[in-house]
C-alpha cells in the first residue's frame, strides 16, 4: 500500500536542487515498483500528467506507454505540443489518438451542460480503454494525482469528476507526485526540462472548450472559440498577464447579434472574456485588464476570427458566477 500522508518534516520543494533530489528518489522508487513491466499513462498535456510523464520517461523510458486522446476540445496548439515535446523531444512511447470526430458527433445537438460533461467523460474512458486493450503486458497505471487531490476528496477535481479514469480499471497505480503541492510539481517539471509554457499552464477543465462553447456545440462556433482563445492567450502572454492571472478564457454563447462588416450586415457570435484570480477556485475575483489592451483584443478578435462580431467582458466574481459558464 502506498503512503498517502505527506511526512511532517518533508521540505517544500522550491529550488532545482530540491527538485533534483526528489527526482532521483522517485526514479529509484518507480524502478523498484515497476521492474521490467509496462506502465500506461493518460497524458492530457496538463501540468500534472506532463510532469509524471517526464519523470517516468526518465525512470523507465519506453516501458512507459503514454496515450494522448485529442477529444477535439483542446485549445489551439495543445495536442501538437504534446506530440512535439513527448513524442519528438523526449522520444517517448506515445500513442496519439485523434478522436475529435467521435466526440463531436456524440455532442451534436446536446445543449445541457451536465449531459455534455458526461458524454465527454464517458467517451474519454472508452477511447482510453480501447487503446489500453491494444497494448500487451501493461501492469501499471500512472496518474498525476497531487496532494490536494488526496486532501480534498471534495475538492475541485472530485467535484467535477469527469475526464478521470475509473478506479476499477484494474492496474496497480504509480503516482509519483501524489505528496506534492502544485507549486512543487511545477519546480520538478522545470527540473525535468519541460517547457515553461507547459509547466506554468493555467488550469484547463477536462471537458476543455466543450464547456466554453455554450449550449449545443457546432464545429464552426468551436473553431471561432479556439481562434479567439488563442488570441486572448497570445495577448495575455505578450502583456505580462499570463503569469499574473489565474485563469482566463473566452466563452461563446449560442446566439448571434447583428453587426456590420465591409459595409454589409454581418451576423455573428459574441466572444465573452473571463479573467479571474483565486487561490482555490472556490471563490474568485476579477482581474482588471487595462482598457487599451481590451480594445486591442477586441479589435483583433473581431477582425481575425470568422463568425465573431462583438467582444464582451465578464465582470462577475465567484460567487455568484462560477468560473466556467457551464
Ligand atoms: P467552476 O466553474 O466550478 O470552476 O467555478 C472551478 C474550477 O474548476 C474547473 N472546472 C473543471 N475542471 N472538469 C475539470 O477538470 C470539469 O468539468 C470542470 N468544470 C470546471 C474550472 O476551469 C475552474 O478552474
Tab-separated table of C-alpha atoms and ligand atoms in Angstrom:
chain	number	residue	atom	x	y	z
A	1	UNK	CA	0.000	0.000	0.000
A	2	UNK	CA	1.372	3.386	-0.951
A	3	UNK	CA	1.931	6.040	1.640
A	4	UNK	CA	-0.632	8.788	1.144
A	5	UNK	CA	0.334	11.062	4.003
A	6	UNK	CA	2.919	13.741	3.499
A	7	UNK	CA	5.576	13.432	6.243
A	8	UNK	CA	5.547	16.463	8.518
A	9	UNK	CA	9.250	17.060	8.043
A	10	UNK	CA	9.126	16.916	4.247
A	11	UNK	CA	10.696	20.148	2.940
A	12	UNK	CA	8.761	22.204	0.418
A	13	UNK	CA	10.407	21.757	-2.990
A	14	UNK	CA	11.301	25.286	-4.071
A	15	UNK	CA	14.686	25.012	-5.800
A	16	UNK	CA	16.185	22.978	-8.661
A	17	UNK	CA	18.438	21.228	-6.116
A	18	UNK	CA	15.487	20.054	-4.040
A	19	UNK	CA	13.660	19.093	-7.222
A	20	UNK	CA	16.602	17.023	-8.445
A	21	UNK	CA	16.829	15.224	-5.118
A	22	UNK	CA	13.116	14.426	-5.346
A	23	UNK	CA	13.512	13.251	-8.940
A	24	UNK	CA	16.418	10.919	-8.046
A	25	UNK	CA	14.441	9.468	-5.163
A	26	UNK	CA	11.327	8.912	-7.287
A	27	UNK	CA	13.254	7.467	-10.222
A	28	UNK	CA	14.642	4.826	-7.856
A	29	UNK	CA	11.233	4.215	-6.268
A	30	UNK	CA	9.485	3.853	-9.623
A	31	UNK	CA	12.149	1.459	-10.913
A	32	UNK	CA	11.780	-0.629	-7.752
A	33	UNK	CA	7.984	-0.676	-8.050
A	34	UNK	CA	7.748	-1.359	-11.767
A	35	UNK	CA	10.744	-3.585	-12.505
A	36	UNK	CA	10.666	-4.529	-16.186
A	37	UNK	CA	6.875	-4.222	-16.523
A	38	UNK	CA	4.946	-1.707	-18.600
A	39	UNK	CA	3.082	1.367	-17.363
A	40	UNK	CA	0.193	3.161	-19.043
A	41	UNK	CA	-0.449	6.899	-18.655
A	42	UNK	CA	-3.266	9.114	-19.902
A	43	UNK	CA	-1.326	12.194	-20.954
A	44	UNK	CA	-3.606	15.216	-21.275
A	45	UNK	CA	-0.847	17.787	-21.600
A	46	UNK	CA	-1.875	19.377	-18.294
A	47	UNK	CA	0.782	20.148	-15.688
A	48	UNK	CA	0.343	17.059	-13.504
A	49	UNK	CA	0.199	14.351	-16.160
A	50	UNK	CA	3.027	16.015	-18.110
A	51	UNK	CA	5.317	16.063	-15.087
A	52	UNK	CA	4.501	12.424	-14.303
A	53	UNK	CA	5.239	11.515	-17.925
A	54	UNK	CA	8.612	13.271	-17.892
A	55	UNK	CA	9.522	11.650	-14.576
A	56	UNK	CA	8.576	8.177	-15.765
A	57	UNK	CA	10.368	8.608	-19.088
A	58	UNK	CA	13.479	9.361	-17.057
A	59	UNK	CA	12.906	6.360	-14.821
A	60	UNK	CA	11.753	3.658	-17.229
A	61	UNK	CA	11.975	5.077	-20.777
A	62	UNK	CA	9.986	3.058	-23.275
A	63	UNK	CA	8.355	0.890	-20.607
A	64	UNK	CA	6.017	3.859	-20.251
A	65	UNK	CA	3.196	3.984	-22.778
A	66	UNK	CA	1.615	7.446	-22.955
A	67	UNK	CA	-1.793	7.830	-24.529
A	68	UNK	CA	-2.883	11.287	-25.584
A	69	UNK	CA	-6.547	11.477	-26.513
A	70	UNK	CA	-7.429	14.541	-28.554
A	71	UNK	CA	-11.145	14.961	-27.915
A	72	UNK	CA	-11.395	17.828	-30.357
A	73	UNK	CA	-11.944	20.250	-27.480
A	74	UNK	CA	-8.318	21.140	-26.828
A	75	UNK	CA	-7.041	24.667	-27.149
A	76	UNK	CA	-5.145	25.695	-30.233
A	77	UNK	CA	-1.736	24.020	-30.449
A	78	UNK	CA	-2.069	21.879	-27.324
A	79	UNK	CA	-2.153	18.412	-28.818
A	80	UNK	CA	0.604	19.461	-31.200
A	81	UNK	CA	2.726	20.495	-28.205
A	82	UNK	CA	2.194	17.100	-26.544
A	83	UNK	CA	3.352	15.327	-29.703
A	84	UNK	CA	6.308	17.682	-30.137
A	85	UNK	CA	7.545	17.564	-26.534
A	86	UNK	CA	6.891	13.941	-25.612
A	87	UNK	CA	6.854	12.194	-28.991
A	88	UNK	CA	9.757	14.060	-30.589
A	89	UNK	CA	11.938	15.787	-27.995
A	90	UNK	CA	11.664	13.161	-25.252
A	91	UNK	CA	11.320	10.255	-27.681
A	92	UNK	CA	8.568	8.730	-25.560
A	93	UNK	CA	6.414	5.775	-26.411
A	94	UNK	CA	3.441	7.993	-27.279
A	95	UNK	CA	0.144	6.950	-28.777
A	96	UNK	CA	-1.723	9.915	-30.208
A	97	UNK	CA	-5.417	9.320	-30.770
A	98	UNK	CA	-7.360	11.891	-32.738
A	99	UNK	CA	-10.865	11.112	-31.524
A	100	UNK	CA	-12.305	14.544	-32.413
A	101	UNK	CA	-14.885	13.167	-34.810
A	102	UNK	CA	-16.228	10.697	-32.255
A	103	UNK	CA	-16.649	13.330	-29.583
A	104	UNK	CA	-18.133	15.994	-31.841
A	105	UNK	CA	-20.633	13.570	-33.376
A	106	UNK	CA	-21.798	12.427	-29.947
A	107	UNK	CA	-22.108	16.019	-28.760
A	108	UNK	CA	-24.051	17.257	-31.763
A	109	UNK	CA	-27.360	18.761	-30.650
A	110	UNK	CA	-26.664	18.258	-26.915
A	111	UNK	CA	-27.140	21.533	-25.064
A	112	UNK	CA	-27.410	20.569	-21.395
A	113	UNK	CA	-24.101	21.231	-19.591
A	114	UNK	CA	-24.040	18.182	-17.338
A	115	UNK	CA	-25.056	15.925	-20.221
A	116	UNK	CA	-22.198	17.348	-22.290
A	117	UNK	CA	-19.750	16.687	-19.435
A	118	UNK	CA	-20.990	13.113	-19.058
A	119	UNK	CA	-20.680	12.378	-22.759
A	120	UNK	CA	-17.142	13.756	-22.843
A	121	UNK	CA	-16.104	11.919	-19.650
A	122	UNK	CA	-17.581	8.584	-20.704
A	123	UNK	CA	-16.235	8.750	-24.227
A	124	UNK	CA	-12.803	9.637	-22.899
A	125	UNK	CA	-12.769	6.482	-20.781
A	126	UNK	CA	-13.986	4.434	-23.737
A	127	UNK	CA	-11.281	5.684	-26.083
A	128	UNK	CA	-8.623	5.200	-23.423
A	129	UNK	CA	-9.842	1.667	-22.655
A	130	UNK	CA	-9.744	0.782	-26.337
A	131	UNK	CA	-6.147	1.927	-26.571
A	132	UNK	CA	-5.232	0.118	-23.348
A	133	UNK	CA	-6.739	-3.104	-24.733
A	134	UNK	CA	-4.465	-2.881	-27.782
A	135	UNK	CA	-1.387	-2.851	-25.557
A	136	UNK	CA	0.173	-6.047	-24.351
A	137	UNK	CA	1.617	-6.645	-20.923
A	138	UNK	CA	0.550	-3.470	-19.131
A	139	UNK	CA	0.752	-3.954	-15.348
A	140	UNK	CA	0.567	-0.423	-14.002
A	141	UNK	CA	-1.426	2.739	-14.485
A	142	UNK	CA	0.348	6.032	-13.808
A	143	UNK	CA	-1.633	9.046	-12.645
A	144	UNK	CA	-0.915	12.697	-11.970
A	145	UNK	CA	-2.607	12.668	-8.569
A	146	UNK	CA	-1.266	15.518	-6.428
A	147	UNK	CA	-1.565	16.134	-2.683
A	148	UNK	CA	-4.565	18.495	-2.807
A	149	UNK	CA	-6.466	15.754	-4.690
A	150	UNK	CA	-5.903	13.451	-1.716
A	151	UNK	CA	-6.567	16.112	0.923
A	152	UNK	CA	-9.759	17.460	-0.582
A	153	UNK	CA	-11.664	14.392	-1.601
A	154	UNK	CA	-14.354	17.020	-2.052
A	155	UNK	CA	-12.062	19.375	-3.977
A	156	UNK	CA	-12.298	20.855	-7.422
A	157	UNK	CA	-11.280	17.764	-9.368
A	158	UNK	CA	-13.538	15.450	-7.364
A	159	UNK	CA	-16.432	17.863	-7.623
A	160	UNK	CA	-16.209	17.914	-11.397
A	161	UNK	CA	-15.047	14.336	-11.538
A	162	UNK	CA	-15.131	13.756	-15.269
A	163	UNK	CA	-12.337	13.067	-17.681
A	164	UNK	CA	-10.694	10.991	-14.961
A	165	UNK	CA	-10.348	7.262	-15.062
A	166	UNK	CA	-12.446	4.870	-13.010
A	167	UNK	CA	-10.727	3.214	-10.054
A	168	UNK	CA	-11.772	-0.250	-11.177
A	169	UNK	CA	-9.625	-0.157	-14.299
A	170	UNK	CA	-7.639	-2.937	-12.633
A	171	UNK	CA	-3.996	-1.890	-12.724
A	172	UNK	CA	-1.730	-1.128	-9.832
A	173	UNK	CA	-1.201	2.645	-9.562
A	174	UNK	CA	2.019	4.600	-9.985
A	175	UNK	CA	1.573	8.081	-8.536
A	176	UNK	CA	4.999	9.649	-8.081
A	177	UNK	CA	3.840	13.220	-7.350
A	178	UNK	CA	0.993	12.311	-5.004
A	179	UNK	CA	2.607	14.015	-1.998
A	180	UNK	CA	3.419	17.255	-3.806
A	181	UNK	CA	1.618	20.569	-3.922
A	182	UNK	CA	1.073	22.229	-7.277
A	183	UNK	CA	3.928	24.724	-6.937
A	184	UNK	CA	6.300	21.836	-6.200
A	185	UNK	CA	5.070	19.876	-9.213
A	186	UNK	CA	5.986	22.888	-11.341
A	187	UNK	CA	9.502	23.178	-9.892
A	188	UNK	CA	10.005	19.446	-10.532
A	189	UNK	CA	8.649	19.842	-14.079
A	190	UNK	CA	11.149	22.557	-14.885
A	191	UNK	CA	13.986	20.496	-13.427
A	192	UNK	CA	12.899	17.672	-15.741
A	193	UNK	CA	13.302	20.008	-18.714
A	194	UNK	CA	9.656	20.514	-19.641
A	195	UNK	CA	8.857	23.784	-21.445
A	196	UNK	CA	7.945	26.699	-19.183
A	197	UNK	CA	4.640	27.175	-21.034
A	198	UNK	CA	3.630	23.621	-20.184
A	199	UNK	CA	4.702	23.710	-16.551
A	200	UNK	CA	3.051	27.061	-15.832
A	201	UNK	CA	-0.061	26.388	-17.850
A	202	UNK	CA	-3.288	27.768	-16.427
A	203	UNK	CA	-5.889	25.257	-15.215
A	204	UNK	CA	-7.970	23.836	-18.031
A	205	UNK	CA	-11.084	21.729	-17.421
A	206	UNK	CA	-11.177	18.095	-18.540
A	207	UNK	CA	-14.093	18.737	-20.939
A	208	UNK	CA	-12.000	21.526	-22.423
A	209	UNK	CA	-13.541	24.003	-24.822
A	210	UNK	CA	-16.700	21.880	-24.605
A	211	UNK	CA	-17.879	23.857	-21.552
A	212	UNK	CA	-16.988	27.186	-23.199
A	213	UNK	CA	-18.759	26.589	-26.498
A	214	UNK	CA	-22.045	27.123	-24.700
A	215	UNK	CA	-25.124	25.067	-25.429
A	216	UNK	CA	-25.072	22.633	-28.339
A	217	UNK	CA	-21.556	22.621	-29.815
A	218	UNK	CA	-21.193	23.291	-33.517
A	219	UNK	CA	-17.923	22.929	-35.381
A	220	UNK	CA	-17.896	26.478	-36.727
A	221	UNK	CA	-18.531	28.063	-33.318
A	222	UNK	CA	-15.965	25.758	-31.701
A	223	UNK	CA	-13.402	26.833	-34.284
A	224	UNK	CA	-14.194	30.503	-33.651
A	225	UNK	CA	-13.790	29.892	-29.910
A	226	UNK	CA	-10.433	28.182	-30.398
A	227	UNK	CA	-9.110	31.052	-32.513
A	228	UNK	CA	-10.422	33.772	-30.180
A	229	UNK	CA	-8.969	31.932	-27.168
A	230	UNK	CA	-5.593	31.721	-28.916
A	231	UNK	CA	-5.626	35.497	-29.476
A	232	UNK	CA	-6.517	36.151	-25.833
A	233	UNK	CA	-3.711	33.875	-24.657
A	234	UNK	CA	-1.216	35.465	-27.036
A	235	UNK	CA	-2.116	38.973	-25.845
A	236	UNK	CA	-2.007	37.974	-22.164
A	237	UNK	CA	1.406	36.418	-22.790
A	238	UNK	CA	2.771	39.486	-24.561
A	239	UNK	CA	1.446	41.864	-21.917
A	240	UNK	CA	2.674	40.080	-18.813
A	241	UNK	CA	-0.757	38.902	-17.702
A	242	UNK	CA	-0.313	35.207	-18.428
A	243	UNK	CA	1.645	34.558	-15.248
A	244	UNK	CA	-0.318	37.015	-13.156
A	245	UNK	CA	-3.871	35.897	-13.850
A	246	UNK	CA	-5.005	32.529	-12.508
A	247	UNK	CA	-7.386	31.604	-15.318
A	248	UNK	CA	-8.507	33.437	-18.444
A	249	UNK	CA	-10.511	32.319	-21.407
A	250	UNK	CA	-13.247	33.022	-23.911
A	251	UNK	CA	-16.773	31.618	-23.830
A	252	UNK	CA	-19.120	31.853	-26.806
A	253	UNK	CA	-22.880	31.617	-26.305
A	254	UNK	CA	-25.218	30.037	-28.797
A	255	UNK	CA	-26.669	33.299	-30.090
A	256	UNK	CA	-25.997	35.825	-32.795
A	257	UNK	CA	-26.405	39.570	-32.993
A	258	UNK	CA	-26.478	41.965	-35.890
A	259	UNK	CA	-23.336	43.758	-36.945
A	260	UNK	CA	-21.713	45.375	-39.971
A	261	UNK	CA	-18.597	44.204	-41.770
A	262	UNK	CA	-17.271	45.646	-45.031
A	263	UNK	CA	-20.416	47.742	-45.339
A	264	UNK	CA	-22.658	44.700	-45.161
A	265	UNK	CA	-24.877	43.234	-42.483
A	266	UNK	CA	-22.821	40.677	-40.553
A	267	UNK	CA	-24.465	38.420	-38.022
A	268	UNK	CA	-22.028	36.919	-35.585
A	269	UNK	CA	-21.499	35.481	-32.114
A	270	UNK	CA	-20.222	37.488	-29.149
A	271	UNK	CA	-16.932	36.392	-27.557
A	272	UNK	CA	-17.034	36.758	-23.779
A	273	UNK	CA	-13.721	37.376	-21.999
A	274	UNK	CA	-13.367	35.951	-18.491
A	275	UNK	CA	-10.205	36.513	-16.436
A	276	UNK	CA	-10.219	35.548	-12.765
A	277	UNK	CA	-7.919	35.255	-9.787
A	278	UNK	CA	-8.311	32.750	-6.992
A	279	UNK	CA	-6.296	30.508	-4.735
A	280	UNK	CA	-8.581	27.501	-4.512
A	281	UNK	CA	-11.187	28.015	-7.274
A	282	UNK	CA	-13.928	28.066	-4.629
A	283	UNK	CA	-14.186	31.867	-4.803
A	284	UNK	CA	-12.730	34.152	-7.447
A	285	UNK	CA	-12.191	37.845	-8.154
A	286	UNK	CA	-11.974	39.664	-11.463
A	287	UNK	CA	-8.664	40.756	-12.980
A	288	UNK	CA	-8.704	44.418	-14.011
A	289	UNK	CA	-7.444	44.234	-17.569
A	290	UNK	CA	-6.193	47.633	-18.839
A	291	UNK	CA	-8.695	49.231	-21.231
A	292	UNK	CA	-6.197	49.820	-24.085
A	293	UNK	CA	-5.440	46.098	-24.068
A	294	UNK	CA	-9.159	45.258	-24.034
A	295	UNK	CA	-9.643	47.490	-27.076
A	296	UNK	CA	-6.725	45.806	-28.835
A	297	UNK	CA	-8.022	42.299	-28.079
A	298	UNK	CA	-11.496	43.309	-29.258
A	299	UNK	CA	-10.055	44.668	-32.464
A	300	UNK	CA	-8.049	41.535	-33.150
A	301	UNK	CA	-10.827	39.074	-32.350
A	302	UNK	CA	-13.481	40.883	-34.384
A	303	UNK	CA	-11.144	41.272	-37.368
A	304	UNK	CA	-9.307	37.968	-37.292
A	305	UNK	CA	-11.931	35.458	-36.223
A	306	UNK	CA	-14.576	34.341	-38.657
A	307	UNK	CA	-18.037	34.476	-37.129
A	308	UNK	CA	-17.413	36.827	-34.190
A	309	UNK	CA	-18.753	40.365	-34.312
A	310	UNK	CA	-18.692	41.504	-30.670
A	311	UNK	CA	-16.442	41.155	-27.631
A	312	UNK	CA	-17.843	41.361	-24.094
A	313	UNK	CA	-16.173	41.348	-20.673
A	314	UNK	CA	-17.494	39.248	-17.799
A	315	UNK	CA	-17.138	41.217	-14.530
A	316	UNK	CA	-18.856	38.653	-12.316
A	317	UNK	CA	-16.988	37.344	-9.269
A	318	UNK	CA	-17.474	33.840	-7.839
A	319	UNK	CA	-19.873	33.669	-6.206
A	320	UNK	CA	-22.263	34.495	-7.808
A	321	UNK	CA	-20.866	33.331	-11.128
A	322	UNK	CA	-18.943	30.083	-11.353
A	323	UNK	CA	-15.602	30.389	-13.123
A	324	UNK	CA	-16.826	28.451	-16.154
A	325	UNK	CA	-20.100	29.430	-17.793
A	326	UNK	CA	-21.360	25.862	-17.825
B	1	LIG	P1	-16.258	26.487	-11.568
B	1	LIG	O1	-16.804	26.744	-12.943
B	1	LIG	O2	-16.963	25.368	-10.861
B	1	LIG	O3	-14.766	26.014	-11.808
B	1	LIG	O4	-16.169	27.742	-10.732
B	1	LIG	C1	-13.785	25.855	-10.812
B	1	LIG	C2	-12.537	25.329	-11.478
B	1	LIG	O5	-12.769	24.006	-11.969
B	1	LIG	C3	-12.568	23.943	-13.362
B	1	LIG	N1	-13.609	23.085	-13.935
B	1	LIG	C4	-13.426	21.812	-14.285
B	1	LIG	N2	-12.348	21.022	-14.232
B	1	LIG	N3	-13.589	19.265	-15.178
B	1	LIG	C5	-12.429	19.753	-14.714
B	1	LIG	O6	-11.442	19.019	-14.713
B	1	LIG	C6	-14.728	19.987	-15.255
B	1	LIG	O7	-15.763	19.506	-15.692
B	1	LIG	C7	-14.627	21.331	-14.779
B	1	LIG	N4	-15.529	22.336	-14.700
B	1	LIG	C8	-14.885	23.397	-14.171
B	1	LIG	C9	-12.679	25.361	-13.854
B	1	LIG	O8	-11.972	25.548	-15.072
B	1	LIG	C10	-12.097	26.133	-12.702
B	1	LIG	O9	-10.685	26.122	-12.740
